Tab-separated table of C-alpha atoms in Angstrom:
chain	number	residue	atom	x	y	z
A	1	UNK	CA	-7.402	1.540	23.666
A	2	UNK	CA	-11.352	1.552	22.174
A	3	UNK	CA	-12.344	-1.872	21.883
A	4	UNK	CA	-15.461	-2.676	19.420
A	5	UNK	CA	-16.716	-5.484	18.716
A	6	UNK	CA	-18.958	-7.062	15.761
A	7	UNK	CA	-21.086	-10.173	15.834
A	8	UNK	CA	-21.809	-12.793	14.472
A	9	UNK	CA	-17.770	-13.350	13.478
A	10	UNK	CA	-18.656	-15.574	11.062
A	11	UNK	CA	-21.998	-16.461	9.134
A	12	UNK	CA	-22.559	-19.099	6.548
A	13	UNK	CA	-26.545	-18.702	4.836
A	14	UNK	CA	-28.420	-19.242	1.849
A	15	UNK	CA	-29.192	-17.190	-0.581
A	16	UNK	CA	-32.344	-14.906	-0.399
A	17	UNK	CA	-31.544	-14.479	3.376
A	18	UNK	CA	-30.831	-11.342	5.097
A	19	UNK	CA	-28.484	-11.333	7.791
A	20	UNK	CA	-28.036	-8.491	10.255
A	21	UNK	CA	-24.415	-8.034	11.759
A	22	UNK	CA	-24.158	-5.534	15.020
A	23	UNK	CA	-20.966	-3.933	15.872
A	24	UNK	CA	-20.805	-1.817	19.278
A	25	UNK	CA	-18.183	0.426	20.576
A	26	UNK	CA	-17.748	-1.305	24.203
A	27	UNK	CA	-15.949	1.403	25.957
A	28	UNK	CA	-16.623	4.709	23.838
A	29	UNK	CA	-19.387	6.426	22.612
A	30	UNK	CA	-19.324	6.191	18.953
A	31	UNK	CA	-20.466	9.328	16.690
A	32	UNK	CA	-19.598	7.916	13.788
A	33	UNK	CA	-19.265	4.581	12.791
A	34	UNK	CA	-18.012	3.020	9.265
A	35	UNK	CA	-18.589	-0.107	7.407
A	36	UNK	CA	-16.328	-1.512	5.276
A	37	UNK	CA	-16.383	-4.445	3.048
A	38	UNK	CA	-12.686	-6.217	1.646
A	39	UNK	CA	-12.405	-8.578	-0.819
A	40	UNK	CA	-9.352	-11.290	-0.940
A	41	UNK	CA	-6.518	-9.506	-1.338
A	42	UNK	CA	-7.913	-6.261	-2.049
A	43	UNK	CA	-8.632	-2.995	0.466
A	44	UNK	CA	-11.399	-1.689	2.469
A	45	UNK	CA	-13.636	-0.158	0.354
A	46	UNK	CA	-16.168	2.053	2.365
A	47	UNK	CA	-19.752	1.289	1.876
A	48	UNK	CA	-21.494	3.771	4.078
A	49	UNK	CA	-21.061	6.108	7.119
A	50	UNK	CA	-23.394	5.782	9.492
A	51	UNK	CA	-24.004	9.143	12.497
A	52	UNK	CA	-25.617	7.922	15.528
A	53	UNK	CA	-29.906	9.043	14.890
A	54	UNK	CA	-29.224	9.923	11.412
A	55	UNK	CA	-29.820	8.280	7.903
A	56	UNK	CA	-26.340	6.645	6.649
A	57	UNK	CA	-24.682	8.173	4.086
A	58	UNK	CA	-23.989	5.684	0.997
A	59	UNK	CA	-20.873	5.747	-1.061
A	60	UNK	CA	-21.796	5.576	-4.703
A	61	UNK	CA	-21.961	2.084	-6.036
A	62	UNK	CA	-23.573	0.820	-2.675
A	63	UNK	CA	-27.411	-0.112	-2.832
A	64	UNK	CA	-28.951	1.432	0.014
A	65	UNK	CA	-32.042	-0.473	0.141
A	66	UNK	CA	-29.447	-3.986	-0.044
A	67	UNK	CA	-27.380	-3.000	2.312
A	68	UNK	CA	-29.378	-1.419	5.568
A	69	UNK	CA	-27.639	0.692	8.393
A	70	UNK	CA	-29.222	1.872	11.506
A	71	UNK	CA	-27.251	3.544	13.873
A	72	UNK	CA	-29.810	3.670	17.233
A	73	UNK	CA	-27.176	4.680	19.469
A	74	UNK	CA	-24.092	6.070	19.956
A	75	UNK	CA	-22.330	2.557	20.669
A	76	UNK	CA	-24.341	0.469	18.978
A	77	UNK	CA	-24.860	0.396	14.197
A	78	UNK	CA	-26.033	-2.627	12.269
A	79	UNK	CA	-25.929	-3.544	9.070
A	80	UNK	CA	-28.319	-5.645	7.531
A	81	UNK	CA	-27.858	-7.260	3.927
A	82	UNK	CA	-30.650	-7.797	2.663
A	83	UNK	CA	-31.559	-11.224	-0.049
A	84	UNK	CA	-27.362	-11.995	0.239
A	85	UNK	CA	-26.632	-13.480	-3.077
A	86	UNK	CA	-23.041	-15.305	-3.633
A	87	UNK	CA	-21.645	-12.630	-4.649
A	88	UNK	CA	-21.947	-10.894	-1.187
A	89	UNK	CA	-19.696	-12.993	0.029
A	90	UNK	CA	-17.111	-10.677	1.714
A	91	UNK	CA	-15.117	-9.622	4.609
A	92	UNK	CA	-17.236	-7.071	6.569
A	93	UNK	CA	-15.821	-4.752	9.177
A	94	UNK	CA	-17.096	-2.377	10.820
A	95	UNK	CA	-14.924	0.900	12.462
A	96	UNK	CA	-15.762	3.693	14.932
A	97	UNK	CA	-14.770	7.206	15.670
A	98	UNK	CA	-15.398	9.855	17.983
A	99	UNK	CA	-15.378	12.603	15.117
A	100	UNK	CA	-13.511	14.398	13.621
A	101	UNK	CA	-10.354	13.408	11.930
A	102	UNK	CA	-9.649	10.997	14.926
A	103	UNK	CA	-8.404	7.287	14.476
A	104	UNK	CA	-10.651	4.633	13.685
A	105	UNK	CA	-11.173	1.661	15.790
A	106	UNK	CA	-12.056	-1.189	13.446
A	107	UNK	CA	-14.046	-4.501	14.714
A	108	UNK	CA	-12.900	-8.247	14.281
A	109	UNK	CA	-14.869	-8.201	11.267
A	110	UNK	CA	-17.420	-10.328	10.326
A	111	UNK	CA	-16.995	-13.275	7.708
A	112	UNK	CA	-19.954	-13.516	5.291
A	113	UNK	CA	-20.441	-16.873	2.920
A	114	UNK	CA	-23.416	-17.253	0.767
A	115	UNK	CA	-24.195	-20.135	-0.658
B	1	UNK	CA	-5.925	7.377	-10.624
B	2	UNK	CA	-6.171	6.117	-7.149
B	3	UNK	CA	-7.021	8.740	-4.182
B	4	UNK	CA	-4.364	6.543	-2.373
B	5	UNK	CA	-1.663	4.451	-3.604
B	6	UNK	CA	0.911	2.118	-2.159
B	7	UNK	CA	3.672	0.064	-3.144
B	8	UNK	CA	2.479	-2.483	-4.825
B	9	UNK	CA	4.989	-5.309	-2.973
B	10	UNK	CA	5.321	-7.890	-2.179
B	11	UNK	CA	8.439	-7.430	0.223
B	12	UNK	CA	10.385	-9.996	1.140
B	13	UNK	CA	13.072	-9.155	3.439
B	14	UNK	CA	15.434	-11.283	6.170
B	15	UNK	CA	15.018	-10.466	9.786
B	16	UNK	CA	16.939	-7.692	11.315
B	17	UNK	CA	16.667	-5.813	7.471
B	18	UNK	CA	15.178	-2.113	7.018
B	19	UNK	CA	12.429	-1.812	4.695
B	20	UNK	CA	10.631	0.842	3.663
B	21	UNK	CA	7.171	2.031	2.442
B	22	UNK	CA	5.901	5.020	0.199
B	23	UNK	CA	2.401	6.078	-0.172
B	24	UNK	CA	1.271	8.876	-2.195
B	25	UNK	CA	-2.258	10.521	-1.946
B	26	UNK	CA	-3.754	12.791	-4.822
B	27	UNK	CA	-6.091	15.208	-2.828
B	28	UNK	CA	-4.586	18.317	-1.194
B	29	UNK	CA	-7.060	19.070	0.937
B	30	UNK	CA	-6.162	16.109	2.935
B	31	UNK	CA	-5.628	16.192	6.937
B	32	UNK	CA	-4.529	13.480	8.460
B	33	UNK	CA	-2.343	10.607	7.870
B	34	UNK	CA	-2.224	6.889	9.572
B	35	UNK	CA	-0.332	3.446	8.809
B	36	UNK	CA	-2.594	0.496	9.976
B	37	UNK	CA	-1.422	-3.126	9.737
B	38	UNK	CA	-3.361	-5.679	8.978
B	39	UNK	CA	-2.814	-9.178	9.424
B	40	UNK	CA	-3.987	-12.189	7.461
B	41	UNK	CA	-7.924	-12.509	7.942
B	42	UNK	CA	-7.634	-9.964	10.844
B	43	UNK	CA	-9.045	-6.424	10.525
B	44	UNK	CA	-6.749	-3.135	10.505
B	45	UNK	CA	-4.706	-2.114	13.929
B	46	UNK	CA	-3.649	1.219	14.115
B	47	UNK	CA	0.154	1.322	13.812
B	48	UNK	CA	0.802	5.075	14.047
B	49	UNK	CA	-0.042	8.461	13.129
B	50	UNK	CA	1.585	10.342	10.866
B	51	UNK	CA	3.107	14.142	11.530
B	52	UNK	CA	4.534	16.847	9.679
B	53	UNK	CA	7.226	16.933	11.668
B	54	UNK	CA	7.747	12.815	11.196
B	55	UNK	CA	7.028	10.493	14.238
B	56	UNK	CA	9.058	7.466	15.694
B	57	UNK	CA	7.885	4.667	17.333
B	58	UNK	CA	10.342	2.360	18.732
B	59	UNK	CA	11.479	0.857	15.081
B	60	UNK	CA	8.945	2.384	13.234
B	61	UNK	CA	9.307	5.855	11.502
B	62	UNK	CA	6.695	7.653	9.759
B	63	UNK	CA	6.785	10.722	7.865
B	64	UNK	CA	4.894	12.723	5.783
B	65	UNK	CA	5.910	15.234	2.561
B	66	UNK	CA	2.843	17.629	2.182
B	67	UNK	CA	4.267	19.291	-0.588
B	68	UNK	CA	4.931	16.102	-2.661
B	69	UNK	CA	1.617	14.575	-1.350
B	70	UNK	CA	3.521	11.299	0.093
B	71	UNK	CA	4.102	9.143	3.436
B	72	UNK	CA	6.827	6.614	4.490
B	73	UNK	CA	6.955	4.101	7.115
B	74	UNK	CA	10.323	2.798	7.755
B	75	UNK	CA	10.726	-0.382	9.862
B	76	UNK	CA	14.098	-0.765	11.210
B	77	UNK	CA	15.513	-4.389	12.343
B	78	UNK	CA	12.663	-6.217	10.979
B	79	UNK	CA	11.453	-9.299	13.212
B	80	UNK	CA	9.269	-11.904	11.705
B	81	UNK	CA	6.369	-10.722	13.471
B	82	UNK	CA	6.269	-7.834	11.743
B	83	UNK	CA	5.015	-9.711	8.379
B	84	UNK	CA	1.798	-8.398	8.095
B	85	UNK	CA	-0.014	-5.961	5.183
B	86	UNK	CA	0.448	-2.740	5.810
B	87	UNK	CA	-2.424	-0.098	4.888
B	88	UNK	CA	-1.700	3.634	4.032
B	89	UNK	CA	-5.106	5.699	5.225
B	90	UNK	CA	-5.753	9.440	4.366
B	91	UNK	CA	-8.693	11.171	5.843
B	92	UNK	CA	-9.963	14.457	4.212
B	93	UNK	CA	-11.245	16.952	6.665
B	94	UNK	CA	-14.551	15.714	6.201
B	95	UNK	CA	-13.525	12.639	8.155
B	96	UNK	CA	-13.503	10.250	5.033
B	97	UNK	CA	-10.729	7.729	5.047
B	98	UNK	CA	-9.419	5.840	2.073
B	99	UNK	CA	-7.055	2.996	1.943
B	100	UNK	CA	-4.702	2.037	-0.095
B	101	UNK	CA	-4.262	-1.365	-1.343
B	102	UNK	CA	-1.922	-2.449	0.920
B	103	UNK	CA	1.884	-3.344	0.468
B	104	UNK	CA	2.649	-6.935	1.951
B	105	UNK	CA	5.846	-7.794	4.134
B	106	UNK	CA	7.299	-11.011	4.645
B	107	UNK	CA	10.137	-11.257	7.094
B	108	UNK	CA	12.374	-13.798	6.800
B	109	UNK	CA	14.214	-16.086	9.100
């Protein structure tokens, strides 16, 4: 199957940091990929979705100027959060999709603390 | 209302039991249908599709009631390995997915 992967898999910083994560479809090209953020013991909630050479598309709630996707490529989308506060401490993951209504193929997810 | 809703569990069930899930969805102009599991501080793994015409795979049997606005996922002979959350997604022709919440299993020995 797709394989994608996300890095860094885990990041611990301080607040007022930004910290980029990357997540690449290894094997695929990617027209679409998603990022997700999931709180303990709650769903994915979709942030944004993110077309390879085009401005992400934000779902409402998420800051777009906090919260920065660029998707350069068609295997490669980052996300960048911008001054992390505590409170964007989260599960991040990241999915991908060759259009359409086709299944998603989610990354490890990356594990964000801020202290 | 949620778009998508689940089950709220948890289930708790001894090996070799059949368990089933319900998910309903509340827009109609919805096109496809998956069950992902996920496991504890893992992300989502595709589990199946879901058909009109109802899928099987192996123990697992999905189905979907487009009139009623529902999918099931039935897990025959459960095995302890198969204690995991399991996430009801339902993409609009758009390509949006939503999630539901999740319904927990925990298989018993």
């Amino acid at each position: 199957g797709a394989v994608v992967s996300q890095h860094p898999s885990r990041v611990i910083c301080k607040s007022g940091t930004s910290v980029k994560i990357e997540c690449r479809s290894l094997d695929f090209q990617a027209t679409t990929m998603f990022w997700y953020r999931q709180f303990p013991k709650q769903s994915l909630m979709l942030m944004a979705t993110s077309n390879e050479g085009s401005k992400a598309t934000y779902e409402q709630g998420v800051e777009k100027d906090k919260f920065l996707i660029n998707h350069a490529s068609l295997t490669l989308s980052t996300l960048t959060v911008t001054s992390a506060h505590p409170e964007d401490s989260s599960f991040y993951i990241c999915s991908a999709t060759t259009g359409g209504m086709e299944t998603q193929y989610f990354g490890p997810g990356t594990r964000l603390l801020v202290l | 209302r949620k778009e998508v809703e689940q089950d709220p569990g948890p289930f708790n069930v001894p090996e070799g039991a059949t368990v089933a899930f319900n998910c309903t969805y509340s827009n109609s102009a919805s096109q496809s249908f998956f069950w992902y599991r996920q496991d504890c501080r893992k992300e989502p793994k595709l589990l199946m599709s879901v058909y009109s015409s109802g899928n099987e795979d192996g123990r697992f049997t999905a189905q979907l009631n487009r009139a009623s606005q529902y999918i099931s996922l039935l897990i025959r002979d459960s095995k302890l390995s198969d204690s995991a959350t399991y996430l009801c997604v339902v993409n609009t022709n758009a390509g949006k997915s939503t999630f539901g919440d999740g319904t927990t299993l925990t298989v018993k020995p």
